[in-house]
Tab-separated table of C-alpha atoms in Angstrom:
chain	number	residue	atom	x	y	z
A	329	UNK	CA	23.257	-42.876	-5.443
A	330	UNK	CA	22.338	-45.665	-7.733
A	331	UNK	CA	19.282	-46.896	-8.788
A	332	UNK	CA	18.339	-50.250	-9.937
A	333	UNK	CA	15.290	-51.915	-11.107
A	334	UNK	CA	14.231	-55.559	-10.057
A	335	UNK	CA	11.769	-57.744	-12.267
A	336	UNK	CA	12.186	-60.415	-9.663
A	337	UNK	CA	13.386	-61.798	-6.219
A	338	UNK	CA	16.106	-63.579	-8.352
A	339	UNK	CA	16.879	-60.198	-9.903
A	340	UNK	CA	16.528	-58.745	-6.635
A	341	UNK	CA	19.207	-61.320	-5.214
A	342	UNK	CA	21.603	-60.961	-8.245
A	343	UNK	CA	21.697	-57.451	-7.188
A	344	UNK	CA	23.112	-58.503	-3.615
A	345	UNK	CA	25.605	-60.702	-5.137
A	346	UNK	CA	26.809	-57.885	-6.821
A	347	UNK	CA	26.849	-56.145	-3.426
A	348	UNK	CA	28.444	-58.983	-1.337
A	349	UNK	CA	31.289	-58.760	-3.982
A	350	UNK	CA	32.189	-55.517	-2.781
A	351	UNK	CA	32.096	-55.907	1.292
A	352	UNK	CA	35.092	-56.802	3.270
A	353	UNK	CA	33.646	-57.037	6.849
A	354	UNK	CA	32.314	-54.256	8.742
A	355	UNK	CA	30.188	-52.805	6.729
A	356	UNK	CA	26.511	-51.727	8.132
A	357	UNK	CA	24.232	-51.931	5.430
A	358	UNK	CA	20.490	-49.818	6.500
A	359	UNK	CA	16.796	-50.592	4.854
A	360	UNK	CA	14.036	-48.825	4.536
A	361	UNK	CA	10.861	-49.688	2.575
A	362	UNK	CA	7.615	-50.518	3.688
A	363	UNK	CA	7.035	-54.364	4.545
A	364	UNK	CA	6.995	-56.828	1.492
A	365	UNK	CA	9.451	-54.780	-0.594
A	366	UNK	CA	12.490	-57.170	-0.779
A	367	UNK	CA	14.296	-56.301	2.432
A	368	UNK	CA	14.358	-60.334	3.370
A	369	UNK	CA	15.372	-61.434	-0.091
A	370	UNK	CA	17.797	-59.231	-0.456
A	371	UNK	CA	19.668	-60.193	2.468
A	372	UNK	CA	18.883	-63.773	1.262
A	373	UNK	CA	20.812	-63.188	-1.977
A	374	UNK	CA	23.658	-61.169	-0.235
A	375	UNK	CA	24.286	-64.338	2.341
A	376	UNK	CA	24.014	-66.849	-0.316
A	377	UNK	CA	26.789	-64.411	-2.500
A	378	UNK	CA	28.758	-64.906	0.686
A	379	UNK	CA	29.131	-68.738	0.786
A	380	UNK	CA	26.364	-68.880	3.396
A	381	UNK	CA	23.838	-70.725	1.789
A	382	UNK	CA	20.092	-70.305	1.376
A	383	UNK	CA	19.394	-69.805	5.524
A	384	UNK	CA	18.141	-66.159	5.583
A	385	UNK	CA	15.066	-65.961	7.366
A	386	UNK	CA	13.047	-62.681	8.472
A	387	UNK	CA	14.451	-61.915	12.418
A	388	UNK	CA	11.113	-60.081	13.584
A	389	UNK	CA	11.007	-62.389	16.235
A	390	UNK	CA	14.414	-63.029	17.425
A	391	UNK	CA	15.500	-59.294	16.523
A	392	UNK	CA	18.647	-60.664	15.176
A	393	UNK	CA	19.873	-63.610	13.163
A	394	UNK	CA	23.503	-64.456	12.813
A	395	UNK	CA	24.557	-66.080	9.547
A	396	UNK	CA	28.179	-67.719	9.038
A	397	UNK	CA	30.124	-67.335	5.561
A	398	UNK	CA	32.807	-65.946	4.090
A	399	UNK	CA	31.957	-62.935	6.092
A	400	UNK	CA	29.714	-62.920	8.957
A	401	UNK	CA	26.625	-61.287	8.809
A	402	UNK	CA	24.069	-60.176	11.414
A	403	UNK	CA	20.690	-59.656	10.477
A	404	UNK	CA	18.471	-57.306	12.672
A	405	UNK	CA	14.885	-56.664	12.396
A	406	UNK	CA	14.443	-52.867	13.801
A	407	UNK	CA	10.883	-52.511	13.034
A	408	UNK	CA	9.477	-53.015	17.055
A	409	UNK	CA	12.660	-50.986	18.436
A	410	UNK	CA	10.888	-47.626	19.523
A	411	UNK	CA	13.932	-46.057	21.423
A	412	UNK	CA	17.315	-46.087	22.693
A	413	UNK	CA	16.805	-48.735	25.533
A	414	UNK	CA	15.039	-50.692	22.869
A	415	UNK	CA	18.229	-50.163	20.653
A	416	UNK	CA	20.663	-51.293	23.152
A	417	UNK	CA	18.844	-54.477	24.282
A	418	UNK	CA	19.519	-55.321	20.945
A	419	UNK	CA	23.019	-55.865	21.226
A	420	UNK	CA	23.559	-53.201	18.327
A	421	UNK	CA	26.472	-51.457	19.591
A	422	UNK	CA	28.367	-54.350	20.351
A	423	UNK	CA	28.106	-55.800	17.281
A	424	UNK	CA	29.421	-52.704	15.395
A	425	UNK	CA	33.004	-53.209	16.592
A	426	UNK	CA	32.972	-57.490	15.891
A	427	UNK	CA	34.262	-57.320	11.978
A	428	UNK	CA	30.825	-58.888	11.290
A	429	UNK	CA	28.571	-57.150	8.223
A	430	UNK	CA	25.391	-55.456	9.842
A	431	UNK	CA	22.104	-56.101	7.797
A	432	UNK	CA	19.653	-53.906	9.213
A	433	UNK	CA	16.248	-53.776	8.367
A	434	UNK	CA	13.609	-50.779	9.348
A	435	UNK	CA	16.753	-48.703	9.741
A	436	UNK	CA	14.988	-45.828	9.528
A	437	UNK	CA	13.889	-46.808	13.423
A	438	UNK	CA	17.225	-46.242	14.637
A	439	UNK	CA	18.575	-43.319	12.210
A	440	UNK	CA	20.218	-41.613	14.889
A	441	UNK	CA	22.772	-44.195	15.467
A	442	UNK	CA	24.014	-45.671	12.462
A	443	UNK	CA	27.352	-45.208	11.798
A	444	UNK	CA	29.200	-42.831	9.419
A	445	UNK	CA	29.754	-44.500	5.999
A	446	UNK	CA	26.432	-46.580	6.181
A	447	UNK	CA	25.527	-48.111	3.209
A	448	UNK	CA	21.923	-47.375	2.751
A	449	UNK	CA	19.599	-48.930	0.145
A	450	UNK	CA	15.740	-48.182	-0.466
A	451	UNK	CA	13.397	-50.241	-1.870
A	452	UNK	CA	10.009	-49.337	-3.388
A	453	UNK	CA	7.490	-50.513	-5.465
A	454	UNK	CA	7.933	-50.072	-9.069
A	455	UNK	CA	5.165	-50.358	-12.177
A	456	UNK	CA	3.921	-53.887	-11.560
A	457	UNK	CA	3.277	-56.072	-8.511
A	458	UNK	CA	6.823	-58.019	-8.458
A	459	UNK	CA	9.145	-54.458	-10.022
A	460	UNK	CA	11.165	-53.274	-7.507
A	461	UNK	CA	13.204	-50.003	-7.467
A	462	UNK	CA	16.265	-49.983	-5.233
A	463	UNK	CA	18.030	-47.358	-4.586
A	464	UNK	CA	21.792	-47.830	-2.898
A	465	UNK	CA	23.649	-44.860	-1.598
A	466	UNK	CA	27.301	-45.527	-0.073
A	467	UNK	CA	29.050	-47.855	-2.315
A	468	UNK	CA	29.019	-48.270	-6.085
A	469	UNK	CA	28.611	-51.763	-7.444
């Protein structure tokens, strides 16, 4: 496991870029952290890395937002799924076999079914109201 720290949202979004160098389709990347940590932004900075633009937008409402670029990547918001049937009338499983990269926040929600090989990064407060510590187990960057 690695651990960063972020000054910033841009710092926070180099760090995806650095990530979305690395991914080749597939991958499932899991967050946890409370809400206002970064999850969002960080996705932001990983699409944008990925040729997709600056389109990422928080799915708590729509549970899961697709975003088109050099890879794919679908964005779930887990945080209201309280069980399996909530998990599967989310599409999840379906998605896991499409090629696409799985951005998953409030992964902690659905522990029980993420994949082997999971790329799982943590986000926390750090010293001061914008520091960030982010932790990423499952890939080095």
């Amino acid at each position: 496991m690695a651990v960063y720290v972020s000054n910033s949202v841009g710092e926070t979004e180099q760090l995806a870029a650095r990530l979305a160098e690395k991914l080749r389709g597939g991958e499932v990347i899991a967050f946890t952290g409370s809400m206002g940590m970064g999850k969002t932004a960080f996705t932001r900075g990983l699409v944008k890395a990925l040729g997709g633009g600056d389109v990422v937008s928080s799915p708590t409402f729509a549970l899961v937002n697709e975003y088109e670029a050099r890879l794919t990547v679908q964005h779930f918001d887990m945080y209201r799924v309280s069980g399996w049937d909530d998990l599967y009338s989310t599409g999840f499983f379906d998605y896991l076999d499409t090629g696409s990269v799985l951005v998953i926040e409030w992964s902690e929600n659905i522990d029980g079914a993420l994949p082997e090989g999971t790329i799982r990064i943590d986000i926390q407060p750090g010293e001061t109201e914008m520091q960030r510590i982010i932790a990423i187990d499952g890939i080095a960057l």
